[in-house]
């Protein structure tokens, strides 16, 4: 594939223009050194480097550099890759057959016309070519090359002719010649004809022990021919081990030294270069898949993950593997993942596979804990911590070794040293919302896509969504559409998720951006009218359900953005109308709060301006309309909905300011029972790896709503001393105790 696709299955450099690590400069100097040896002598040069360090790229560039240098007369450069040769041809034959062809061609060129015609009639080879074939047969101990002679020896039209020629005039008649005699004859002929050869042998470190022995036989058989210069590429440790096993010698490296007279260690690319190539490859991938350049926040996150975990990249091949893995995955799941997080995982998979496996195991367990389906025992947690420490120890850099760094991508990890590491630490609701909104690895709604390499786009057929948007565009069909969508909450889909969750996951921007205003309005109205019912049904299924476990707000934002793109003025009117008339006013409060946080009008984590859906003045207008709509009747109903009161209070505080909330609480908590019920409604949902889910009351966080902390606690003490509502008091005390003990 082209570089624009950010994926090339063959990572070897074949031309100087493709070189990104400076190998062309090394190749240029090597070419000069090889030629400086001179044509008269011989040499075996070893280029040593670890697997994936770029030896093949260097060899390709060396070949190009040798061609660019002042070409020596009658010098032939031959490439041999025995590992790639799937035939029965021996390594000795792989070299000597082309040599025989070159010598035969040169000999024939020097023959008279009559001599050449005679050679063709006899369907035989020149004398030296026959000698090389005999020598090949003697040293390679292999008959297969004879069947291939016709393809390399001029004057022999077919393999059978070559075999006949050898039978009549070659091996059978000159069998009495020794290998040494034949070697001498060949060497003299090479000098006489003023020929010279540069032999490039690649991938020797991929050979099996028996093949490594063949390399030794090749060098012993041919290396001392005059005018032969060999350049061998291999991983010294791997090839030495193969020689040790294949020849049964005690020290493979020492034996290798007897063969290789000059060695050159391929310099390891600088870590900066490797990280630069990875980073630029990811940016190219993003631009190719999405058609736009990435934003500033994306680049910042990508730089962070590359600086910390990209430092573990040690070879160009590792960079290439990581980029190929990313390209293979990202195209299919781009709407369900955040690419820097996917980069984080693929860097782990390439450089520290144990930590990659640990991350998958941990996030699987965390999902079970967060869903309330199970818990993790102390022993299981200790084992996970120990395995984490072991995996982190494989990194060289201190930043990558740190569990604190890891916690930026994998949630629920706290502590720095092994002794104080904790897992399954509960994230607050705000953090959950951000992770889900950005499709982060830590999101309970999206984490599985990073490992499963499967988006649910084939779960429901495209026709389903065409029909859904058709109904959405017809107001008279909104009731039936609402019933159908809500019913999907009660049906299980694949991967233990409801069909409704799968529908949400498929309502991506690419799907929404081609829809009409009417189609988008109907679905947006569904959320403004049914958002509270969605929450209630999921709470019925699981009492520990959090609204941030679903990506409803993100889907609503996409629909609103599409309406704004079509007609901004009309879209704002629609939003104001839905805010005033929408029946899911608790959901509306939470959605409005998210928009305020996005613009920095509340909270402390504003999004970049280009990521914001509304302008500040537009958002403040919607905020004002929502505050106006709230009345005592709606607010009083919250007392009957303990499961939503706490969350609504915080959303209301961000929308209207703390004064309005404090005033309302003062009015509503005049009775002791109402006061206790309010306290219980303001408990926080906590998940512990030891005890699972529980509700805790953090007095310091809520005290300002009741005046101040001492005033709140004194009133609680008074109610308890008067023995009023003992069950409620006990429940409040338990919640306060839980907030202090965990």
Coordinates of N, CA and C in Angstrom, one line a residue, residues 368-370 372 374-376 424 426 544 685-695 742:
X368 N -16.9 -5.6 35.1 CA -17.8 -6.4 35.9 C -18.1 -5.7 37.2
X369 N -17.0 -5.1 37.8 CA -17.2 -4.4 39.0 C -18.2 -3.2 38.8
X370 N -17.9 -2.4 37.8 CA -18.7 -1.2 37.6 C -20.2 -1.5 37.2
X372 N -21.8 -3.9 38.5 CA -22.5 -4.5 39.6 C -22.7 -6.0 39.5
X374 N -20.3 -8.2 39.7 CA -19.4 -9.0 40.5 C -18.4 -8.0 41.2
X375 N -17.5 -8.6 42.0 CA -16.5 -7.9 42.7 C -15.1 -8.6 42.5
X376 N -14.1 -8.0 42.9 CA -12.7 -8.6 42.9 C -12.2 -8.7 44.3
X424 N -9.0 -0.4 40.8 CA -10.4 -0.3 40.9 C -10.9 0.9 41.7
X426 N -12.6 4.2 42.3 CA -13.8 4.7 41.7 C -13.6 6.1 41.0
X544 N -27.5 0.4 40.2 CA -26.2 1.1 40.2 C -25.9 1.8 38.9
X685 N -22.3 7.6 44.7 CA -22.2 6.2 44.3 C -20.7 5.8 44.3
X686 N -20.3 4.9 45.1 CA -18.9 4.5 45.1 C -18.7 3.0 44.8
X687 N -17.6 2.6 44.1 CA -17.4 1.2 43.7 C -16.1 0.9 44.4
X688 N -16.1 -0.2 45.2 CA -14.9 -0.7 45.8 C -14.6 -2.1 45.4
X689 N -13.3 -2.4 45.2 CA -12.9 -3.7 44.7 C -13.2 -4.8 45.8
X690 N -13.3 -4.3 47.1 CA -13.5 -5.2 48.2 C -15.0 -5.4 48.5
X691 N -15.8 -4.3 48.5 CA -17.2 -4.4 48.9 C -18.2 -4.2 47.7
X692 N -17.6 -3.9 46.6 CA -18.5 -3.6 45.5 C -19.1 -2.2 45.5
X693 N -20.4 -2.1 45.2 CA -21.1 -0.8 45.1 C -21.6 -0.4 46.5
X694 N -21.6 0.9 46.8 CA -22.2 1.4 48.0 C -22.4 2.9 47.9
X695 N -23.2 3.5 48.8 CA -23.5 4.9 48.8 C -22.8 5.6 50.0
X742 N -13.2 4.6 53.4 CA -12.7 4.2 52.1 C -12.0 5.3 51.4

